[in-house]
Every structure is written in structure tokens, then in C-alpha cells.
XYZ file of C-alpha atoms in Angstrom:
744
model
C -192.853 17.748 -72.660
C -190.146 18.704 -70.456
C -187.185 19.765 -72.790
C -184.564 21.524 -70.879
C -182.752 17.650 -69.581
C -181.493 17.729 -73.152
C -179.731 20.973 -72.941
C -181.062 22.876 -75.844
C -183.017 26.239 -77.069
C -184.572 25.450 -80.337
C -184.061 29.061 -81.092
C -180.801 27.909 -82.281
C -178.286 26.081 -79.832
C -177.332 27.700 -77.447
C -175.826 25.333 -74.196
C -177.539 25.739 -70.692
C -176.561 24.782 -67.380
C -177.242 21.050 -66.331
C -179.612 19.759 -63.832
C -177.083 18.100 -61.235
C -175.504 20.881 -58.958
C -171.712 20.615 -59.521
C -172.205 20.519 -63.026
C -173.877 23.788 -63.049
C -171.782 25.524 -60.677
C -168.766 24.929 -63.470
C -170.899 26.093 -66.325
C -172.017 28.801 -64.708
C -168.187 29.864 -63.161
C -166.885 28.891 -67.233
C -169.986 31.316 -67.977
C -168.710 34.568 -66.380
C -165.196 33.777 -67.007
C -166.332 34.169 -70.566
C -168.130 37.274 -70.634
C -165.337 38.655 -68.113
C -162.833 38.076 -71.487
C -164.677 39.088 -74.094
C -165.493 42.431 -71.833
C -161.625 42.518 -71.833
C -161.039 42.556 -75.585
C -163.877 44.922 -76.292
C -162.200 46.912 -73.212
C -158.865 46.564 -75.914
C -160.536 46.768 -79.157
C -162.192 50.335 -77.748
C -158.253 51.468 -76.562
C -156.533 50.897 -79.756
C -159.417 52.983 -81.241
C -158.561 55.767 -78.898
C -155.019 55.093 -78.359
C -152.566 57.677 -79.967
C -150.639 56.905 -83.226
C -146.929 57.904 -84.322
C -146.456 58.899 -87.678
C -146.392 55.927 -90.035
C -143.074 54.390 -90.050
C -141.790 51.507 -92.573
C -140.314 47.800 -92.298
C -138.818 45.362 -94.854
C -139.375 41.795 -93.792
C -136.850 38.961 -94.546
C -139.450 37.600 -97.335
C -139.047 40.886 -99.111
C -143.326 42.528 -97.541
C -142.843 45.962 -97.044
C -145.033 46.500 -93.482
C -145.996 50.615 -93.070
C -147.199 50.462 -89.640
C -147.712 53.281 -87.155
C -147.322 52.638 -83.063
C -149.845 52.988 -80.546
C -149.415 54.654 -77.471
C -145.828 53.841 -77.532
C -146.917 50.222 -76.669
C -148.559 48.172 -79.535
C -148.305 48.137 -82.709
C -151.462 48.688 -85.765
C -150.344 47.831 -89.531
C -151.422 50.152 -92.597
C -150.671 48.754 -95.003
C -148.589 46.177 -96.561
C -146.881 45.100 -99.818
C -145.413 42.036 -101.173
C -145.060 40.158 -103.958
C -144.845 36.798 -102.442
C -147.632 34.020 -102.437
C -147.323 33.811 -98.970
C -148.520 36.921 -96.585
C -147.627 36.165 -92.536
C -148.894 39.242 -90.478
C -145.761 39.680 -87.484
C -146.630 39.192 -84.443
C -143.954 42.113 -83.366
C -142.774 45.013 -85.131
C -139.664 47.055 -82.511
C -140.404 44.959 -79.996
C -143.615 45.664 -79.832
C -146.579 43.202 -80.074
C -148.883 43.944 -83.281
C -152.534 44.222 -82.478
C -154.375 45.367 -85.100
C -154.794 45.672 -89.159
C -156.048 48.752 -90.163
C -158.583 49.290 -93.196
C -157.018 47.912 -96.340
C -153.861 46.602 -94.663
C -153.339 44.040 -96.887
C -155.921 44.266 -99.382
C -155.333 44.102 -103.205
C -151.742 42.081 -103.216
C -152.890 39.412 -106.487
C -149.862 37.414 -105.948
C -150.922 36.232 -101.892
C -152.312 32.428 -101.642
C -152.290 32.050 -98.144
C -152.750 34.764 -95.582
C -151.704 34.462 -91.704
C -153.017 36.430 -88.778
C -150.681 36.443 -85.241
C -153.109 35.514 -82.329
C -151.444 39.199 -80.808
C -153.887 40.352 -82.620
C -157.322 41.182 -81.798
C -158.639 43.898 -84.059
C -159.147 43.726 -87.786
C -160.347 46.721 -90.238
C -162.919 47.222 -92.803
C -162.317 45.684 -96.558
C -158.686 44.468 -94.788
C -157.986 41.512 -96.946
C -160.049 42.916 -99.895
C -159.277 42.117 -103.829
C -156.691 39.173 -103.514
C -157.903 37.497 -106.400
C -155.603 34.513 -105.408
C -156.428 34.136 -102.157
C -156.975 30.557 -101.064
C -156.306 29.745 -97.279
C -156.511 32.316 -94.488
C -155.804 31.436 -90.899
C -156.869 34.351 -88.294
C -155.973 35.080 -84.432
C -156.772 32.736 -81.798
C -157.852 36.240 -79.981
C -159.703 37.684 -82.182
C -163.353 37.961 -81.152
C -165.537 38.753 -84.647
C -165.860 37.630 -87.990
C -166.830 39.935 -91.112
C -167.211 38.424 -94.299
C -166.366 42.107 -96.058
C -162.814 41.860 -94.683
C -162.564 39.280 -97.808
C -164.631 41.125 -100.030
C -163.715 40.270 -104.125
C -161.775 37.102 -102.847
C -163.554 34.629 -104.901
C -161.394 32.272 -104.266
C -161.197 31.814 -100.927
C -161.341 27.826 -99.900
C -159.734 27.387 -96.304
C -160.906 29.183 -93.787
C -159.817 28.835 -90.244
C -162.017 31.358 -88.167
C -161.157 34.053 -84.865
C -160.539 31.853 -82.347
C -162.856 33.692 -79.765
C -165.563 34.027 -82.336
C -168.925 32.649 -80.019
C -171.633 32.678 -82.741
C -171.694 31.348 -86.038
C -173.457 32.841 -88.626
C -174.559 32.879 -92.155
C -171.006 35.326 -93.421
C -168.749 32.894 -93.126
C -170.717 31.645 -96.718
C -170.735 35.197 -98.440
C -167.465 33.181 -99.426
C -168.422 31.472 -102.146
C -165.701 29.339 -102.135
C -165.739 27.591 -99.071
C -164.898 24.474 -98.592
C -163.057 23.756 -95.634
C -163.693 25.544 -91.923
C -162.045 25.560 -89.075
C -163.749 26.235 -85.621
C -162.011 27.615 -82.970
C -162.354 26.983 -78.909
C -164.946 29.575 -78.077
C -167.471 28.997 -80.663
C -170.289 28.112 -78.382
C -173.868 29.083 -80.825
C -175.056 28.427 -84.431
C -177.504 30.618 -85.521
C -180.365 28.878 -87.468
C -179.948 28.290 -91.185
C -176.239 29.109 -90.447
C -175.065 26.580 -93.192
C -177.669 26.256 -95.655
C -175.402 27.643 -98.141
C -172.678 25.379 -97.096
C -170.330 23.864 -99.959
C -167.770 22.531 -97.774
C -165.989 19.447 -98.243
C -164.714 19.614 -94.395
C -164.987 21.025 -91.026
C -162.926 20.944 -88.000
C -163.693 22.231 -84.565
C -160.732 23.448 -82.362
C -160.544 19.574 -79.931
C -160.692 22.502 -76.422
C -164.112 23.628 -77.120
C -166.209 22.617 -74.612
C -169.511 23.745 -76.484
C -169.337 21.898 -80.214
C -167.660 18.956 -81.743
C -168.194 17.420 -85.503
C -167.690 14.123 -87.151
C -166.421 15.711 -89.860
C -170.416 16.437 -91.464
C -172.066 18.013 -89.088
C -171.529 19.970 -86.494
C -172.755 18.739 -82.462
C -173.133 19.855 -79.101
C -169.698 18.521 -77.371
C -171.774 15.938 -75.428
C -173.381 14.067 -78.645
C -176.702 14.652 -77.754
C -177.647 17.953 -79.895
C -176.992 17.427 -83.839
C -176.563 21.490 -84.832
C -176.166 22.332 -87.964
C -175.347 19.930 -91.260
C -171.941 21.282 -92.651
C -170.793 19.468 -95.317
C -174.093 18.590 -97.370
C -174.104 15.227 -99.090
C -177.256 13.148 -100.413
C -177.308 10.965 -97.244
C -176.851 10.794 -94.166
C -176.306 8.936 -90.406
C -177.418 10.916 -87.117
C -175.171 9.866 -84.060
C -176.191 7.041 -82.310
C -177.470 8.958 -78.560
C -178.340 11.749 -80.579
C -181.531 13.367 -78.976
C -182.414 16.329 -80.564
C -182.072 18.068 -84.050
C -182.126 21.789 -83.653
C -183.624 24.489 -85.660
C -183.122 24.000 -88.886
C -180.574 21.991 -88.396
C -180.930 20.323 -91.589
C -182.703 23.188 -93.374
C -182.554 24.120 -97.815
C -179.955 21.348 -98.162
C -181.438 19.961 -101.581
C -179.186 17.809 -102.221
C -179.584 15.638 -99.216
C -181.689 12.607 -100.086
C -181.327 10.501 -97.283
C -181.061 10.795 -93.183
C -180.733 8.208 -91.167
C -182.258 8.222 -87.450
C -180.792 6.545 -84.083
C -183.520 5.431 -82.077
C -182.325 7.658 -79.344
C -183.996 10.897 -81.201
C -186.464 12.605 -79.467
C -187.296 15.923 -81.221
C -186.577 17.186 -84.390
C -186.567 20.819 -84.200
C -188.034 24.031 -86.159
C -187.375 23.836 -89.992
C -185.126 20.860 -89.170
C -185.234 19.259 -92.703
C -187.090 21.715 -94.525
C -186.513 22.453 -97.942
C -184.471 19.096 -98.313
C -184.852 16.556 -100.761
C -185.428 13.326 -99.028
C -188.500 11.266 -100.389
C -189.330 9.454 -97.098
C -188.634 9.110 -93.275
C -189.295 6.595 -90.687
C -189.772 7.668 -87.193
C -187.739 5.921 -84.688
C -190.054 4.822 -81.615
C -188.251 7.603 -79.514
C -189.570 10.456 -81.319
C -191.848 12.837 -79.366
C -191.877 15.739 -80.897
C -191.731 17.131 -85.049
C -191.187 20.830 -84.759
C -192.418 23.272 -86.955
C -192.489 23.052 -91.129
C -190.165 20.510 -90.075
C -190.676 18.942 -93.786
C -191.219 22.125 -94.848
C -191.848 22.126 -99.067
C -189.897 18.818 -99.046
C -191.625 18.350 -102.201
C -189.809 14.853 -102.624
C -191.262 13.730 -99.342
C -193.545 10.519 -100.418
C -193.665 8.434 -97.521
C -193.783 9.218 -93.475
C -193.837 6.516 -90.903
C -194.399 7.920 -87.560
C -194.519 5.613 -84.411
C -196.231 5.158 -80.976
C -194.767 7.870 -78.246
C -195.137 10.570 -80.621
C -196.483 12.818 -78.609
C -196.104 16.348 -80.683
C -196.187 17.931 -84.424
C -196.162 21.357 -85.217
C -197.912 23.569 -87.539
C -196.315 23.253 -91.653
C -194.674 20.267 -90.345
C -195.574 18.253 -93.497
C -196.812 21.215 -95.751
C -195.888 21.204 -99.681
C -194.525 17.370 -99.307
C -196.046 15.106 -101.360
C -197.438 12.994 -99.292
C -200.300 10.620 -100.195
C -201.393 9.084 -96.357
C -200.586 10.341 -93.458
C -201.464 8.212 -90.465
C -200.730 9.748 -86.838
C -200.354 7.276 -83.654
C -202.877 7.209 -80.742
C -200.060 8.968 -78.574
C -200.244 12.146 -80.676
C -202.005 15.402 -78.337
C -200.919 18.450 -80.288
C -200.661 19.240 -83.553
C -200.247 22.488 -85.210
C -202.431 23.605 -88.406
C -201.849 23.937 -91.324
C -200.264 20.386 -90.715
C -200.060 19.635 -94.851
C -201.316 21.947 -96.411
C -201.078 22.262 -100.540
C -200.511 18.101 -100.245
C -204.206 16.985 -100.951
C -204.394 14.653 -98.483
C -208.288 14.194 -96.984
C -209.911 14.383 -93.913
C -213.590 13.009 -94.612
C -215.218 9.980 -95.322
C -214.139 6.408 -94.942
C -211.334 6.674 -97.748
C -209.455 9.679 -96.349
C -205.732 9.497 -96.793
C -204.859 10.858 -93.281
C -206.001 9.344 -89.725
C -205.428 9.083 -85.996
C -205.104 5.946 -84.364
C -208.091 4.938 -81.987
C -206.917 5.225 -78.275
C -206.005 8.924 -79.000
C -207.466 12.157 -77.062
C -207.859 13.517 -80.394
C -210.542 12.046 -82.989
C -210.514 12.858 -86.443
C -215.012 12.693 -87.651
C -216.250 11.253 -90.599
C -217.148 14.802 -91.898
C -212.722 16.244 -91.121
C -213.494 17.502 -87.935
C -210.877 17.520 -85.255
C -211.770 16.650 -81.676
C -210.118 16.605 -78.307
C -211.043 14.751 -74.921
C -209.982 16.260 -71.991
C -210.971 16.635 -68.137
C -213.743 19.468 -69.010
C -215.584 16.990 -71.888
C -215.287 17.219 -75.533
C -213.887 19.965 -77.571
C -213.526 20.463 -81.456
C -210.103 21.488 -82.104
C -209.839 22.189 -85.674
C -211.581 21.836 -89.003
C -209.447 19.719 -90.796
C -211.421 18.805 -94.496
C -211.077 22.687 -96.569
C -213.198 21.742 -98.730
C -216.720 21.252 -95.918
C -218.979 23.839 -97.252
C -222.069 23.310 -94.273
C -220.305 21.454 -90.875
C -222.934 20.161 -87.869
C -220.696 19.825 -84.636
C -220.951 16.905 -82.913
C -223.031 16.312 -80.139
C -221.940 16.545 -76.402
C -219.354 18.775 -77.770
C -218.912 21.904 -75.239
C -216.278 24.414 -77.411
C -215.211 25.163 -80.187
C -211.658 25.874 -79.949
C -209.729 28.846 -80.542
C -208.699 29.719 -84.604
C -210.760 26.041 -85.229
C -212.598 26.894 -88.384
C -209.481 30.175 -88.851
C -209.221 31.007 -92.482
C -211.321 28.549 -94.217
C -212.100 28.866 -97.334
C -215.201 27.012 -97.693
C -217.086 27.246 -95.032
C -220.376 28.358 -95.388
C -222.448 26.928 -92.744
C -221.998 26.053 -89.412
C -224.037 24.303 -86.398
C -223.976 24.282 -83.062
C -225.135 21.792 -80.646
C -227.482 22.299 -77.975
C -224.891 21.949 -74.264
C -222.264 23.865 -76.718
C -220.917 26.775 -73.936
C -218.127 28.583 -75.521
C -217.059 29.614 -79.516
C -212.953 30.353 -79.151
C -211.246 33.248 -80.113
C -210.854 33.987 -83.538
C -212.578 30.495 -83.717
C -214.644 31.356 -87.474
C -211.735 34.505 -88.049
C -211.448 34.736 -92.356
C -213.816 32.445 -93.180
C -215.246 34.822 -96.092
C -217.853 32.825 -97.362
C -219.637 32.618 -93.846
C -222.921 33.783 -93.195
C -224.744 31.742 -90.825
C -224.009 30.168 -87.523
C -226.783 28.279 -85.748
C -226.437 29.053 -81.870
C -227.709 26.878 -79.357
C -229.789 28.272 -76.251
C -226.402 27.087 -74.062
C -224.368 29.328 -75.574
C -221.853 31.583 -73.046
C -219.047 33.061 -74.406
C -218.348 33.982 -77.934
C -214.211 35.224 -77.622
C -212.427 37.980 -78.966
C -212.213 38.323 -83.207
C -214.362 34.814 -83.001
C -216.181 35.833 -86.171
C -213.405 38.929 -87.803
C -213.617 39.058 -91.311
C -216.544 36.618 -92.016
C -219.521 37.066 -94.513
C -221.993 36.493 -91.237
C -225.407 37.583 -92.360
C -227.672 37.258 -89.165
C -226.781 36.129 -85.246
C -229.051 35.169 -82.808
C -227.707 36.075 -78.986
C -228.839 33.202 -76.637
C -230.205 34.506 -73.380
C -227.268 32.573 -71.333
C -224.525 35.078 -72.807
C -222.437 36.976 -71.015
C -219.121 37.245 -73.234
C -219.164 39.063 -76.589
C -215.188 39.570 -77.197
C -213.787 42.161 -78.791
C -214.035 42.228 -82.261
C -215.744 39.096 -82.376
C -218.953 40.258 -84.701
C -216.853 42.849 -86.793
C -217.594 41.036 -90.471
C -215.694 41.684 -93.609
C -216.950 44.630 -94.734
C -216.824 46.551 -91.104
C -213.372 45.588 -90.782
C -211.830 47.046 -94.113
C -214.432 49.483 -94.748
C -214.084 48.596 -98.370
C -218.152 47.397 -98.379
C -221.246 47.270 -96.250
C -220.886 45.235 -93.369
C -222.914 42.014 -94.051
C -224.512 41.173 -90.484
C -227.799 43.159 -90.178
C -229.457 41.182 -88.075
C -228.570 40.842 -84.650
C -231.525 38.998 -82.328
C -231.669 38.817 -78.599
C -232.844 36.623 -76.907
C -235.569 37.490 -73.844
C -234.030 37.587 -71.028
C -230.666 38.157 -71.632
C -228.946 40.146 -69.106
C -225.853 41.957 -70.591
C -227.285 42.252 -74.407
C -230.146 44.204 -75.783
C -231.902 45.943 -79.120
C -232.362 49.249 -79.903
C -233.291 50.232 -83.384
C -230.567 49.668 -85.323
C -227.795 48.939 -82.716
C -226.494 46.236 -80.393
C -225.373 47.461 -77.312
C -223.720 45.557 -73.911
C -224.280 46.804 -70.329
C -220.913 47.680 -68.708
C -222.231 48.497 -65.278
C -222.960 51.170 -62.975
C -226.031 52.234 -65.825
C -223.597 52.456 -68.613
C -222.923 50.818 -71.884
C -221.566 50.539 -74.973
C -222.522 50.635 -79.028
C -221.017 46.665 -79.799
C -222.595 46.876 -83.793
C -224.328 49.109 -85.871
C -226.361 46.778 -88.103
C -227.092 49.333 -90.507
C -231.000 48.535 -90.706
C -232.704 51.778 -89.877
C -231.979 55.131 -91.694
C -232.159 56.825 -88.104
C -230.046 56.316 -85.450
C -230.595 57.470 -82.016
C -227.041 56.360 -79.687
C -228.932 55.561 -76.038
C -228.041 58.965 -73.447
C -227.207 56.034 -70.906
C -223.885 54.647 -73.510
C -220.471 55.751 -73.215
C -218.558 53.955 -75.351
C -218.576 52.895 -79.098
C -216.711 49.589 -79.586
C -214.192 49.456 -82.386
C -215.695 49.104 -86.038
C -219.032 49.075 -84.589
C -220.046 51.863 -87.134
C -217.196 51.076 -90.320
C -218.872 51.030 -93.843
C -222.264 51.457 -92.931
C -224.043 53.180 -95.308
C -227.894 54.901 -95.683
C -228.119 56.308 -92.261
C -229.381 60.103 -92.577
C -229.237 60.956 -89.112
C -227.338 60.121 -86.516
C -228.276 61.582 -82.863
C -225.592 61.320 -80.373
C -224.120 62.894 -77.051
C -220.775 64.055 -75.761
C -221.256 61.752 -73.042
C -219.702 58.864 -75.154
C -215.782 59.490 -74.174
C -214.702 56.724 -75.577
C -214.968 55.867 -79.663
C -213.042 52.808 -80.508
C -210.872 52.780 -83.572
C -213.391 53.440 -86.540
C -216.216 53.423 -84.182
C -218.266 55.903 -85.891
C -216.308 55.226 -89.402
C -220.269 55.327 -90.970
C -219.869 55.634 -94.576
C -221.721 58.275 -97.096
C -223.664 61.614 -96.497
C -225.261 61.992 -92.835
C -227.613 64.910 -93.418
C -228.217 65.295 -89.487
C -225.568 64.870 -86.673
C -227.119 65.674 -83.812
C -225.509 66.517 -80.690
C -226.346 66.773 -77.119
C -224.401 67.938 -74.602
C -223.687 67.430 -71.062
C -222.887 70.619 -70.149
C -224.938 73.871 -71.967
C -222.098 75.673 -74.577
C -222.650 79.155 -74.994
C -226.294 79.018 -74.163
C -226.680 75.487 -77.025
C -227.856 72.342 -74.644
C -227.644 70.095 -78.300
C -226.168 71.111 -81.686
C -227.643 70.044 -85.067
C -224.953 70.001 -87.684
C -226.143 69.192 -91.152
C -222.904 68.680 -93.637
C -223.408 70.000 -97.149
C -223.592 67.283 -99.897
C -220.504 66.801 -101.510
C -217.571 64.700 -101.555
C -215.400 67.175 -99.335
C -218.280 66.887 -97.228
C -218.807 63.375 -97.493
C -214.993 63.577 -96.447
C -215.242 65.696 -93.676
C -218.162 63.155 -91.529
C -215.784 60.806 -92.008
C -212.877 62.286 -90.347
C -215.101 63.855 -87.517
C -216.400 60.728 -87.134
C -213.357 57.908 -87.611
C -210.582 60.156 -86.363
C -211.218 61.506 -82.401
C -211.638 58.574 -79.635
C -214.354 60.775 -78.285
C -217.025 62.512 -79.046
C -216.428 66.098 -79.254
C -218.870 68.528 -81.100
C -215.774 70.922 -81.072
C -214.080 68.731 -83.823
C -217.105 68.074 -85.788
C -217.406 71.620 -85.366
C -214.135 71.998 -87.158
C -214.290 69.137 -90.126
C -218.122 71.023 -90.348
C -216.387 74.725 -91.010
C -213.170 72.914 -93.472
C -216.533 71.321 -95.336
C -218.321 74.798 -96.430
C -215.321 77.071 -96.659
C -213.451 74.796 -98.825
C -216.677 74.543 -101.243
C -215.285 73.324 -104.615
C -214.990 69.604 -105.645
C -211.564 67.225 -105.558
C -212.834 66.970 -109.054
C -212.456 70.030 -111.052
C -214.537 69.273 -113.334
C -217.373 68.023 -111.366
C -220.334 69.978 -110.859
C -220.653 68.478 -106.933
C -218.745 71.375 -104.984
C -221.182 73.833 -102.684
C -222.626 76.959 -104.633
C -221.845 79.827 -103.621
C -225.092 80.949 -102.342
C -225.068 78.167 -99.742
C -221.743 78.577 -98.803
C -222.224 81.991 -97.882
C -225.808 81.550 -95.851
C -223.302 78.569 -94.104
C -220.860 80.853 -93.680
C -222.989 83.974 -92.180
C -224.443 81.724 -89.979
C -221.214 80.177 -88.153
C -220.263 83.538 -88.207
C -223.087 84.709 -86.377
C -223.047 81.786 -84.055
C -219.097 81.266 -83.801
C -219.177 78.291 -81.503
C -216.097 76.571 -81.433
C -214.748 78.027 -84.474
C -211.095 78.172 -84.739
C -209.020 81.722 -85.126
C -207.760 79.457 -88.586
C -211.140 79.167 -90.396
C -212.640 82.567 -88.833
C -210.185 84.203 -91.151
C -210.814 82.215 -94.046
C -214.530 82.477 -93.649
C -214.030 86.089 -93.729
C -211.438 86.060 -96.827
C -214.164 84.239 -98.744
C -216.898 86.559 -97.810
C -214.968 90.061 -98.428
C -213.168 88.578 -101.330
C -216.538 87.532 -103.411
C -219.075 90.044 -101.656
C -220.605 91.188 -104.736
C -221.100 88.124 -106.179
C -222.552 86.498 -102.991
C -225.214 89.415 -102.887
C -225.582 88.846 -106.634
C -226.585 85.081 -105.964
C -228.460 85.902 -102.716
C -230.351 88.248 -104.253
C -231.735 85.947 -106.879
C -233.024 83.741 -103.905
C -234.987 86.784 -102.376
C -233.001 86.286 -99.098
C -233.141 89.679 -97.104
C -232.414 87.335 -94.198
C -229.012 87.044 -95.378
C -228.571 90.818 -97.047
C -229.379 91.836 -93.418
C -226.703 89.333 -91.499
C -224.108 90.674 -94.577
C -224.826 94.453 -93.364
C -225.002 93.011 -89.076
C -221.648 91.443 -89.594
C -219.576 94.221 -91.571
C -219.190 92.491 -94.982
C -222.238 94.712 -97.241
C -221.089 98.231 -95.918
C -221.212 101.564 -96.948
C -218.184 101.071 -99.158
C -219.400 98.959 -101.418
C -222.804 98.817 -100.760
C -223.443 100.979 -104.440
C -221.602 98.666 -106.735
C -224.187 96.190 -104.549
C -226.814 97.708 -106.097
C -225.674 98.096 -109.254
C -224.796 94.703 -109.812
C -228.794 93.972 -108.231
C -230.402 96.099 -110.420
C -229.043 94.511 -113.545
C -231.305 91.591 -112.572
C -234.192 93.608 -113.346
C -235.315 92.971 -109.417
C -237.037 95.992 -108.934
C -238.008 94.671 -105.201
C -234.594 92.990 -103.960
C -233.520 96.424 -105.805
C -235.273 98.294 -103.161
C -234.554 96.681 -100.480
C -230.813 97.396 -100.838
C -231.509 100.789 -102.001
C -233.899 101.251 -98.462
C -231.148 99.393 -96.379
C -228.373 102.132 -97.313
C -230.499 105.050 -96.400
C -231.668 103.558 -93.324
C -228.240 101.813 -92.400
C -225.243 104.203 -94.220
C -227.380 107.605 -94.175
C -226.568 108.041 -98.030
C -230.822 109.603 -98.398
C -230.041 110.932 -101.816
C -233.017 109.803 -104.472
C -231.242 107.009 -106.575
C -233.107 108.208 -110.251
C -231.601 104.522 -111.538
C -233.950 103.123 -110.443
């Protein structure tokens, strides 16, 4: 529906240019003039702050008030402090024949006897807390030239009940009602916008608008646009209110928050109820005029007393949560309705299925509610399931002749377990079943051509068949609850692809999609095999494809994979072997076999190595492998799941002998681990009768002439003659220590 003719913005209230050329030109020129005036004032305020001030001077007026002030650049005056014992405070317009343009911070603060305070129109700047602590202050008139309002000016002034706002204040906000005792409010000539909900805390008994204001007017209870066509906000609360004749729209939060409001009379001219228009009010019934065309989002939200709503033909649109949190017993929509938000009336107890349903749409509408609570839309392209209204449904069969399940049609449905899609249906829309945690089965027709983004995100889907006709599978469409959050295993473990599908195919454990130019991407790992081999044509892993998948013993992949989506390879648990094929040889290697240790640190480092990088990189894998073997202890000090000394030493020695991608930091840590524990390491190596590792330790220089004697003594203490003899012979051959050893 075209709302431009109403000259209203439902994000609040903002005048817009009218449709005819003369009015548009007049409003444009006027807006430009207002903008120039505001810029000039901002410049003037900045000049005051930058001006050179004289020494503090003092003046006593006729009422006995003492004014301490400074002269700015010899031309203007800023009041620094006032002292008076009288009931009235009139800030002077001039001192020494110079205009008073500013009040400094705390200038008129803590005056216990002052009941009325007036600022002259020369004042354009008021400092922080200017009137604070005025316990007796009741009435305040601010300058017509002032363009800002700060409730902190009146901090600790609980009795302010009558306030004339700054004359150049353009936007009214809720901070006005930080003054809890405010009962009378006077709005200036240039106020043109009201922030939605600004009057929600109002306890006003009276409101006035400067008669020269070209934007706003009032009937004494509410603010309207000047021409009366838009009710901007109810300002003076009460048990009932009648919207003025000729009003065509209630702006966003126009009545919102007034629990005392029990009855609203609506004129026949009203066309729009804005978002939150009557939310959290005390109304018990609402009868729409025949002119009403749109009910905005949350228009009656949390109107807990609302039991009856009568809507008439002509209504075209009802926004999401329009009747949520009400006490509606039934809701009948006219046939003119074309758009319904979702949810429409959550928490009301309305029923949508069966002959006794308390929600219905009159015959003849483009929208149709079936017996099971499914809402369909008829348009030029055919029939579409737009929303599952019945939240109690567990199994739903989509009606014959339906071409599509629309975006978010079942989103966050708490009860649905199974959905049957009919032959002829071509599309499942974006987020169609998103968040249906109990959904485990969807029967897919052979006619299905498209599944939208996030269509089955966060569901419990266990199996799915992709027909030969399917040509599009949207982003994260098959990321089930476990795959998304990783807190449990993904539920989707069976994915079949019909013969003849040109885009999608299966290999053991994987669903893949051809992306063109002979390349493919992994869409999903089903986790139904222990050895997963990613084909060489794959260069991309979709987000969450492996996330949460447990039980993979071997993962074969390639550094051809240059694009890994978020948590694309985030497997759960230990992968015993990661085999990496290389596009280009690295130091003579065409592939690597990496076996992380079976420790809690090993599992953590696998997770980091696979889930964080956005591509497959041998250097990253080795860095995390090195972290796992260097930090051999368990996270739990009392656990025995750490890496044993022998196993750690063997792995470190292997890395030092073939230090591919070994970072300087990790090399240093490996070196320290061997040097600091060489005797204990050698004892463990001897226990394992591992002569190969002894040779490597000597080749690398960790077992040397300086420590070999001590090592031989420790090994001899094991009473292992063979290993002791082997070390003695090694000492003779390598370190030229040939003297007989009678200890042996």
C-alpha cells in the first residue's frame, strides 16, 4: 500500500514533502532555512566555548539576587553563579549592556527557595546541571533560542511540574519525563519530530504547542501533525480517548505503554495503525473502521485485557505479533486481507485447525486456511504454502497443487515431526523449516528443483532424498542442529541422490556439489563411514560440513582445498590419521601422514587445526601437531591421558629429523624438552629396546660425549645388558672412548 500520501514516517514522525509542486517547494525551502539556523546556532555555541573570558565579576539585581559572570570576548555574558533567597529567578537578558548568552555548569544550582525560573531568549547555551538541587523548583521557562534539552539540568528537582521546552528544540524524546512530577508541558515553535514512545512515561495533565509551530498541533490530549492527519502521540493519559476526525494514521507507539487507557474511539478516516500503536494499553475491545487498511507490527502487543477485535473488509495487512499477548477468544479476518505477519497472535490460545477453529479468513481472500491449519496464498504463479499456523501439528501433508513452501513457513515450529511435500512442488523457501527441532523426516517430491538458504537449519532431520531435478541447495540448508552448534552429533546421516542429478553426487560419507570447471565442494559429511576420502576435484568445504561429526578414524584431503567455510572441517574427537596430498612437493614430500596423539591436547589441536583456518595448509596442520606433542601433559593434572615420555620423545625426534614447517618457537621448545630430560628419555628408550631412537638422539647431538657416561650408568641400572652393551659400543665408535668398562 502506498503510504506516501499520508506524509508520515512510521519510524517516528517526520514531515515529508507533499505531492503538489507548490507545497513541496515551500517545505523544501523551509527545511533548508531550519538547517541553516541550526548550523548557525551550533557555530554560536562553539564560539561561546572557545571565547576568551574576563575575570569573574559580580552584580546584584533589584530582587537582591547576586549574579557572578564573565564577559566573553568583550561582547557577551556567561553567568557563572547565582545566589538568591527569593521564590522567583529571572535570568537577566543583559548585563553591562551585553546579552546573556550562556549559563555555566551549576550556574543556578542548589537554590532551595526558588520556585519559578525563567531564561531569557538570548540564552543559547546551558551547561551541565545548571538548575540541579532545586528542591522547591516547580515552573521553568527555557529560552526560545535554545535548541537542546538535557534532563540533567534539573537533576534533584523532584517537584518540577510546569516546563516550557526550548523554543528551537526539534525532536522531543523520552528524557523529558525524567522529571517525575511534570504535569504541564509547553512545546516550542520549531519542534517537528517526536521519538516513538517519548510520552510512554507521561503523567501530564496539560500540553500546549506554540500556535506558530508549522509541524505539530494538539487537542489538549495528544500531539497531531499540523493538518490533523497523523496522531503522533498521546501526551495526556486517561481512561479513554477519541481520535480526531480526519486523522488517517496513528504513528509508531502513538498510544504505547498507557495501561490506564481502556477505550479508544476511532474515526472512519483512519487507514493506518502504526507499529506498537496501542501496545501495552488497557483496552478490552477494538472495532476497526471500514477505512482501516493496515495494522502494524505489534500494534496490540501485550494488551492483556483485549478480548474482542472486529476487523472489516478493506483491511489489507496485519503485521507480525499484532495480537500477541492479548486475551483474544477469536479472530476473524476479512477476505480483503493479503498480508499476515508471523506470529500473529502468539500466547492467545487461538486455534487454527478443525471445524471449531477460532481463527478464520473470510472466503474470497487470496489467503486460505486449510482444515489442518496451513495458510496458503494464491497468486499469479499458483498456490503457495505461506505459513503453518497450527503450532500443535506433528505431521502435515502439504496440499495438492502447491508449487512452493514459502520463506519461514514452518520456522521455529515446536511440534512438527514430519512433513510430506506433494508432487508438483518445485521450491522449499529460505528458512522454511529453520529451527524445527523435532522435525526428523521430510518426504521430498521428484519435482523439487530448489531448496533455499537455511531451509532445514537447526532441525533434527535424519534422512533426505535429493531428486534428480534438484538444481539448487542454498547455504546452510542441510546444517542440522548438531552440525550447527557442535554440542551433539549431526542428525542427518542418510542423504540419497537420485540417478540423473547433474549437480549433486555422493561418495562414501560425503554429499558433494559440482560447482563448474571440473571442481566440486563438500556440502555435508554424513558421518556414516570411518574413513573419509575427499575427492581430488574438491576445492571447497561448505560451512559446518563436518562440524560435530564423530567417529572419523582417517581423513584424506588435499591442499587443493582453498576455501573452507566456518567450522567446515570441525570434526569431533580424535582422527587417528590425517593424510594430506600436496599439489606441489614440499622438501621432496608429495604427501604427509600426520597422526595426532590420543590425548585431550591432541584432540583440541586437531579441532583448532581443522576448524579455524579458511583453507587446508600443511604448515598449519604441523604447527598444531607440534603443539600437541610438545605440550604432552593432560589438561587435568590428575589425568593419565597425557603423552608418555617415550612417545613424546619419539615424536619430537621424528620432527627434528624432518622439520617440515617446524616454527622457530616450536623448534626451540622441542630442543629444550630433549636437552632437559635426556637421561629420563634414554631410560624410557632403553626400556622399549629402541636402538633407532638412540641413534637419532646421537645424530641430533642430544646424546653426546658429555652425557653418554651418565646415560650408560642409568641404563645399566635397569640390568639390561643388551642395551647397555649397545650404548658402550656406540660410545666407543662415536665418541672415541675405547677404554674397557669393568662396570659392565
